[in-house]
Amino acid sequence: MTPGAITGLRLREQVEVGVALRRGGQRSVAPPTLVPATLRPTEVEARRSASRWSGAAFQRRVLGFADSACATVAIVAVFSLLSKPSLALGLACAPLALSLFKLAGLYDRDELRLAPSTLDEVPRLLAMTGLVVLALVIVQPALLSRGVTGFQIALLWLTSFATITSGRAMARSITGRTQAVERCLVIGDLEQARRVRDRLTASGARAEVVTCLPLAGDDLDDELEIPLFVSQLILEQHIDRVIIAPAAEDATGGVELIRMVKAAGVDVSVLPRIFDVLGSEVEFDEVDGLTLLGVRRFGLRRSSRLVKRSFDLVVASAGLIACGPFLLAIALAIRFDSKGPVLFRQLRVGRDGKYFEMVKFRSMISGADALKEGLRAKSEPGDGLFKIVDDPRVTSIGRLLRRSSLDELPQIFNVLRGEMSLVGPRPLVADEDERIVGFARSRLHLTPGMTGPWQVIGVRLPLDEMIEIDYRYVSNWSLWLDLKLLLRTVPHVLRRGNV
């Protein structure tokens, strides 16, 4: 694809090209006036609103201040607890932490991301705080009369990590409330633009899609018009970020188009369709100026399966012990609320296509399955999954259990039996599973999970998108990914994301 692939940009004819995306639908944007031919990218950047840049700089300063303050407080507090007060050591920690975090890119990532997350930084923060503590241990003999033990070093590391991580999360929360919403222009497929808009809304990111520029065909006599038009559109619509979302047949995203948008002086994000197949777990390999992508083979090795299973057993056992009395109370409430068994058992498709009985707390009246066909027309997604928002078969206790996801708790027993995992692809019923064909069935390579990647998205998804997300989860599995999804499940449940 070349810049000439943008359709409908004949500025001389002043045709309509933009599509403004709003929650209520879409409407056309009046075409901008022709920009002077002398406009250069540097002039475009100079004419942009300064609020975006000042906002990004403000966020970097707040993060830096939070890191410095938290690191100093953690060091001073731990050494004071050990009867080794040293304000000098604490103050020396601040510039050291700032320097290492800067080298690790922890202050520059937010400008590249639409939804910055402290949780995504946890592995890097753990490593960087370890380096900070290591440096302090090396210099501490010059500042303290007595050395520190291994336990004290570990305590120092964990305290610094926890304090700095909490401080960064709080700093982002504060700056998120003060910064203006980032205005985005999507250049590419209209369906992808709607998808980006919906996901940004559901994720709570401080960004919105205000305009879309479709791509198709080759409809320009003079490709030099394209940079001028896009630059003018960015200025007139006060665009902060351009998202390039090509159609499926143009998986590269358009090298020339990306270069052109970068020259317009705004942040750029690309929605590369190729990662729907590759996943995000890739390694960049430089071979004498030739850049290659190293893609991990599909599936888990035996050692990875052992790690995942061990993690499931430890966490599920601890959860069962902690929630035992609570499970008993729920069982008694169900028994008194309506007739029928406490547990609901349903045949689901598990790993490698094998069937198993998934257990849940019963949330419907007895014989609910017999009424399913009569209610199929009210199914919410409407293209493969059966789910109704206000299902008349749900009992009063069942409605409360569903809103809080407590009806899923008995699946801990499925986890202990090895039929399910804490995190994994969602197990489907037989008629839904029959709709999945071809390579998409490889999602069943892993044991299905109580929670998973699409359960925490926050919006209802059609079956085909859910299958794609499950496939990418299997392709990119790591223990940290499972832990991160478990942590993200907690706020999702607390805000009643299943309603």
C-alpha positions in Angstrom: 0.0 0.0 0.0 1.2 3.5 -0.9 -0.1 6.9 0.2 -2.2 6.8 -2.9 -4.3 4.1 -1.4 -6.3 6.7 0.6 -9.6 7.0 -1.2 -11.7 10.2 -1.7 -8.9 12.7 -1.0 -9.2 14.8 -4.1 -8.9 18.1 -2.3 -9.4 20.1 -5.5 -12.9 18.6 -5.7 -13.4 19.0 -2.0 -15.1 15.7 -1.5 -16.3 14.4 1.8 -13.8 12.1 3.4 -14.1 11.9 7.2 -16.4 9.8 9.2 -16.9 11.1 12.8 -17.5 8.2 15.2 -19.8 8.8 18.2 -21.5 6.5 20.6 -24.8 7.2 18.9 -23.6 6.2 15.5 -21.6 8.0 12.8 -21.8 11.2 10.8 -19.7 12.9 8.2 -17.2 15.6 8.9 -17.1 18.6 6.6 -14.0 18.5 4.4 -11.2 20.8 5.6 -10.0 23.7 3.5 -7.0 23.2 1.3 -3.8 23.6 3.2 -1.1 25.8 1.7 1.4 23.8 -0.3 4.3 25.4 1.7 3.2 23.7 4.9 6.0 21.4 6.3 5.9 18.8 9.0 7.8 21.1 11.4 5.2 23.8 10.9 2.4 21.3 11.5 4.0 20.3 14.8 4.4 24.0 15.8 0.8 24.8 15.1 -0.6 21.9 17.1 -2.1 22.5 20.5 0.5 22.6 23.2 -1.8 20.9 25.7 -0.9 17.4 24.6 2.9 17.9 25.0 2.5 19.8 28.3 0.2 17.0 29.5 2.8 14.3 28.7 5.6 16.3 30.3 3.4 16.8 33.4 2.8 13.1 33.7 6.5 12.3 33.4 7.3 14.8 36.1 4.6 13.3 38.4 5.8 9.8 37.8 9.4 10.9 38.5 8.4 12.6 41.7 6.4 9.6 42.8 9.3 7.3 42.1 11.8 9.5 44.0 9.5 10.1 47.0 8.5 6.4 47.3 12.0 5.1 46.9 13.3 7.5 49.6 10.5 6.7 52.0 11.0 3.0 51.5 14.7 3.1 52.1 14.5 5.4 55.2 11.6 3.4 56.7 13.3 0.0 56.3 16.7 1.2 57.6 14.9 3.0 60.5 13.1 -0.3 61.3 16.5 -2.0 61.4 17.8 0.6 63.8 20.1 2.0 61.1 18.6 5.4 60.3 20.2 6.9 57.3 18.6 9.9 55.6 21.7 10.3 53.3 21.2 6.8 52.0 17.5 7.5 51.3 18.3 10.7 49.5 21.0 9.0 47.4 18.4 6.5 46.3 16.2 9.1 44.5 18.5 10.1 41.7 19.7 6.5 41.4 16.1 5.3 40.9 15.3 8.1 38.4 18.4 7.3 36.3 17.8 3.5 36.2 14.1 3.9 35.5 14.8 6.4 32.7 17.3 4.0 31.1 14.7 1.2 31.3 12.2 3.4 29.4 9.7 3.7 32.3 9.1 7.4 31.7 8.7 7.2 27.9 6.3 4.3 27.5 3.1 6.3 28.3 3.4 8.5 25.2 3.4 5.3 23.1 0.3 3.8 24.7 -3.3 4.6 24.6 -4.0 2.9 28.0 -0.9 3.0 30.2 -1.0 0.4 32.9 1.2 0.1 36.0 0.4 -3.6 36.1 2.1 -4.1 32.7 5.3 -2.6 34.2 5.5 -4.9 37.2 8.2 -7.3 35.8 10.4 -4.3 34.8 9.8 -2.5 38.1 10.8 -5.6 40.0 14.0 -5.8 38.1 14.8 -2.1 38.3 14.1 -1.9 42.1 16.4 -4.9 42.5 19.2 -2.9 40.7 18.6 0.1 42.9 18.8 -2.0 46.1 21.9 -3.7 44.8 23.6 -0.3 44.2 22.7 0.9 47.6 24.1 -2.3 49.2 27.4 -1.7 47.4 27.7 1.9 48.7 26.1 1.5 52.1 29.4 0.5 53.9 30.5 4.1 53.3 27.4 5.5 55.0 26.6 2.9 57.7 28.7 1.5 60.5 27.2 -1.9 60.2 26.4 -4.1 57.2 23.0 -5.5 56.2 22.0 -9.2 56.1 20.5 -11.1 53.3 17.1 -11.0 54.9 17.3 -7.2 55.3 18.3 -6.8 51.6 15.3 -8.9 50.6 13.0 -6.8 52.8 14.5 -3.6 51.3 13.9 -4.9 47.8 10.3 -6.0 48.4 9.4 -2.8 50.3 10.8 -0.6 47.6 9.1 -2.5 44.9 5.7 -2.4 46.6 6.0 1.3 47.5 7.1 2.4 44.1 4.5 0.3 42.3 1.8 1.7 44.5 3.1 5.3 44.0 3.1 5.0 40.2 -0.4 3.6 40.2 -1.6 6.5 42.3 0.4 9.0 40.2 -1.3 7.7 37.0 -4.7 7.9 38.7 -4.1 11.6 39.6 -2.8 12.6 36.2 -5.5 10.7 34.4 -8.2 12.8 36.1 -6.4 16.1 35.3 -5.4 15.5 31.6 -7.7 16.1 28.7 -9.1 13.2 26.7 -6.7 12.2 23.9 -8.4 12.9 20.5 -7.7 10.1 18.0 -8.0 9.9 14.2 -8.3 6.4 12.7 -6.9 5.9 9.2 -8.1 2.6 7.8 -10.9 0.1 7.7 -14.2 1.5 9.1 -15.1 -1.7 10.9 -11.7 -1.6 12.6 -12.3 2.0 13.6 -15.6 1.1 15.3 -13.8 -1.8 17.0 -11.1 0.6 18.3 -13.7 3.1 19.5 -15.7 0.5 21.4 -12.6 -1.0 23.1 -11.3 2.5 24.1 -14.7 3.2 25.7 -14.9 -0.1 27.5 -11.3 0.0 28.8 -11.8 3.4 30.4 -8.8 4.8 28.5 -8.7 8.6 28.4 -8.9 8.6 24.6 -11.7 8.8 22.0 -12.0 8.2 18.3 -13.3 11.5 16.9 -12.7 11.0 13.2 -12.0 8.2 10.7 -10.4 8.3 7.3 -11.2 5.2 5.2 -8.6 3.4 3.1 -9.5 1.7 -0.2 -8.3 1.7 -3.8 -6.0 4.2 -5.5 -7.8 7.4 -6.2 -5.2 10.2 -6.3 -3.6 11.9 -9.2 -1.0 13.6 -7.1 0.2 11.7 -4.0 1.7 14.9 -2.7 -1.8 16.0 -1.7 -2.0 13.3 1.0 0.4 14.6 3.6 -1.0 18.1 3.2 -4.6 16.9 3.6 -3.8 14.7 6.7 -1.8 17.5 8.3 -4.7 19.9 7.8 -7.2 17.4 9.2 -5.0 16.9 12.3 -4.9 20.7 12.8 -8.5 21.4 12.3 -9.8 18.4 14.4 -7.2 19.0 17.1 -5.9 15.4 16.8 -3.5 14.1 19.4 -2.9 10.6 18.0 -3.4 8.8 14.7 -4.3 5.1 14.8 -3.6 3.3 11.5 -5.9 0.3 11.3 -5.6 -1.3 7.8 -8.0 -3.9 6.4 -7.1 -7.6 6.7 -5.7 -7.8 3.2 -3.2 -5.1 4.0 -1.5 -6.7 7.0 1.6 -4.5 6.8 -0.1 -1.4 7.9 1.4 0.7 5.1 5.0 1.7 5.5 4.7 5.0 3.6 1.5 5.9 5.3 3.1 5.4 8.8 6.1 7.6 7.7 3.8 10.3 6.5 1.7 10.4 9.6 4.8 10.5 11.9 6.0 13.5 9.9 2.8 15.3 10.8 4.0 15.7 14.4 1.5 13.5 16.3 1.7 10.2 18.2 1.1 7.2 16.1 -0.4 3.8 16.9 -0.7 0.9 14.5 -3.2 -2.0 14.6 -1.2 -4.6 12.7 -3.4 -7.5 11.6 -0.4 -9.8 11.3 -0.3 -10.1 15.1 -3.7 -11.8 15.0 -1.7 -14.8 13.7 1.7 -14.2 15.3 0.6 -13.0 18.7 2.5 -10.4 20.6 5.2 -12.7 21.9 7.9 -12.1 19.3 11.6 -11.2 19.3 13.2 -8.7 17.0 16.3 -10.2 15.4 18.8 -7.9 13.7 21.0 -9.7 11.1 23.3 -7.1 9.5 20.6 -4.5 9.0 17.9 -7.0 8.2 15.1 -7.1 10.8 13.4 -10.4 11.5 10.6 -11.4 13.8 11.3 -14.5 15.8 7.9 -16.2 16.5 7.6 -18.8 19.2 6.2 -22.1 18.1 2.6 -22.8 19.1 1.8 -24.6 22.3 3.4 -25.2 25.7 6.4 -27.4 26.5 6.2 -30.0 29.3 8.0 -27.7 31.7 5.6 -24.9 31.0 2.6 -27.2 31.6 4.1 -28.3 34.9 4.5 -24.7 36.0 1.0 -23.8 35.0 -0.5 -26.9 36.7 1.5 -26.3 39.9 0.4 -22.7 40.0 -3.2 -23.8 39.7 -3.0 -26.4 42.5 -1.3 -24.0 44.9 -3.7 -21.0 44.3 -6.9 -23.2 44.0 -6.1 -25.0 47.3 -5.4 -21.8 49.1 -8.6 -20.3 47.7 -10.7 -23.3 48.7 -9.4 -23.1 52.3 -10.0 -19.4 52.5 -13.5 -19.5 50.9 -14.8 -22.7 52.5 -17.2 -21.1 55.0 -18.3 -18.6 52.4 -19.1 -21.5 50.0 -21.2 -23.2 52.7 -23.2 -20.0 53.3 -24.0 -19.6 49.6 -25.1 -23.2 49.4 -27.5 -22.7 52.3 -28.9 -19.5 50.7 -29.6 -21.4 47.4 -31.3 -24.2 49.2 -33.7 -21.9 51.0 -34.3 -19.7 48.0 -35.7 -22.2 45.5 -36.2 -25.9 44.9 -33.5 -27.9 43.3 -29.9 -28.9 43.7 -27.3 -26.5 45.1 -24.8 -27.2 42.2 -25.5 -27.0 38.5 -23.6 -29.4 36.3 -23.2 -28.8 32.6 -21.3 -30.7 29.9 -18.5 -28.5 28.5 -15.8 -29.0 25.9 -12.4 -29.1 27.5 -8.8 -29.5 26.5 -8.2 -31.3 23.2 -12.0 -31.5 22.7 -12.6 -33.8 25.6 -15.9 -33.4 27.5 -16.2 -32.8 31.2 -18.9 -31.6 33.7 -18.4 -28.0 34.8 -19.9 -27.2 38.2 -21.4 -23.9 39.2 -23.8 -22.7 41.9 -27.3 -23.1 40.6 -28.6 -19.6 39.7 -31.7 -20.6 37.7 -34.9 -22.5 38.4 -34.9 -26.2 38.0 -35.4 -27.3 34.4 -34.0 -24.1 32.9 -32.4 -25.9 30.0 -35.8 -27.0 28.7 -36.7 -23.3 28.3 -33.5 -22.4 26.4 -34.8 -22.8 22.8 -37.8 -20.6 23.5 -35.5 -17.7 24.6 -32.8 -18.1 21.9 -34.2 -15.1 20.0 -33.3 -12.8 23.0 -29.7 -13.9 23.1 -27.5 -10.8 23.4 -24.5 -11.4 21.0 -26.8 -13.0 18.5 -24.1 -14.9 16.5 -23.1 -18.0 18.4 -23.2 -17.5 22.2 -26.4 -17.8 24.2 -26.5 -15.1 26.8 -29.4 -12.9 28.0 -29.1 -9.8 30.1 -32.4 -10.2 32.0 -32.9 -13.9 31.8 -36.3 -14.8 33.3 -35.1 -18.2 34.5 -32.6 -16.6 37.0 -33.6 -16.8 40.7 -33.3 -13.9 43.1 -30.2 -15.4 44.8 -28.9 -16.4 41.4 -29.1 -12.8 40.1 -26.9 -11.7 43.0 -24.5 -14.6 42.4 -24.2 -13.8 38.7 -23.6 -10.1 39.2 -20.7 -10.8 41.6 -19.5 -13.9 39.7 -19.8 -16.0 42.9 -21.7 -18.7 41.0 -18.3 -19.6 39.3 -16.6 -20.4 42.6 -17.3 -24.2 42.6 -15.2 -24.5 39.5 -12.3 -24.5 41.9 -13.1 -28.3 42.2 -12.8 -28.6 38.4 -9.4 -26.9 38.8 -8.2 -29.3 41.5 -9.4 -32.3 39.4 -7.4 -31.0 36.4 -10.4 -30.4 34.2 -10.0 -26.7 34.3 -7.3 -24.1 35.0 -7.6 -20.8 36.9 -6.9 -18.9 33.6 -7.5 -20.2 30.1 -9.8 -20.3 27.2 -13.5 -20.3 28.2 -15.1 -23.8 28.0 -18.0 -23.8 25.6 -21.1 -26.0 25.5 -21.3 -28.5 22.6 -23.5 -26.5 20.2 -21.3 -23.4 20.6 -18.1 -25.4 20.2 -19.4 -27.0 16.9 -19.3 -23.5 15.3 -15.5 -23.4 15.7 -13.6 -24.9 12.8 -10.1 -25.0 11.3 -7.1 -23.5 13.1 -9.4 -21.8 15.6 -9.9 -25.1 17.3 -6.2 -25.0 18.5 -7.5 -22.7 21.3 -8.3 -26.1 23.0 -4.6 -26.8 23.3 -4.7 -25.5 26.8 -7.0 -26.5 29.7 -10.1 -24.1 29.8 -10.1 -21.6 32.6 -12.3 -20.0 35.2 -11.3 -16.6 33.9 -9.5 -15.7 30.7 -8.4 -12.8 28.4 -11.8 -11.8 27.0 -13.7 -12.1 30.3 -11.9 -9.0 31.6 -12.4 -6.8 28.5 -15.6 -5.3 29.8 -17.8 -5.6 26.8 -19.8 -8.5 25.3 -18.0 -9.9 22.3 -19.2 -12.0 19.3 -18.0 -15.6 19.2 -15.4 -15.0 16.4 -13.6 -12.3 18.3 -13.6 -14.3 21.5 -12.0 -17.2 19.6 -9.3 -14.9 18.2 -8.5 -13.6 21.7 -8.3 -17.2 23.1 -6.0 -18.2 20.3 -3.6 -15.3 21.0 -3.7 -16.2 24.7 -2.6 -19.7 23.9 0.1 -18.4 21.6 1.5 -16.0 24.1 1.1 -17.9 27.4 3.3 -17.1 30.3 2.9 -17.4 34.1 3.0 -13.6 34.4 0.2 -13.4 31.9 -1.9 -15.7 34.0 -1.2 -13.8 37.2 -1.9 -10.5 35.4 -5.3 -11.8 34.2 -6.2 -13.0 37.7 -5.4 -9.6 39.1 -7.4 -7.8 36.4 -10.4 -10.2 37.1 -10.7 -8.7 40.6 -11.6 -5.1 39.6 -13.7 -6.5 36.8 -15.8 -8.5 39.3 -15.9 -5.6 41.8 -17.4 -3.2 39.2 -19.9 -5.9 38.3 -18.4 -6.4 34.8 -20.7 -9.4 34.2 -23.9 -7.4 34.4 
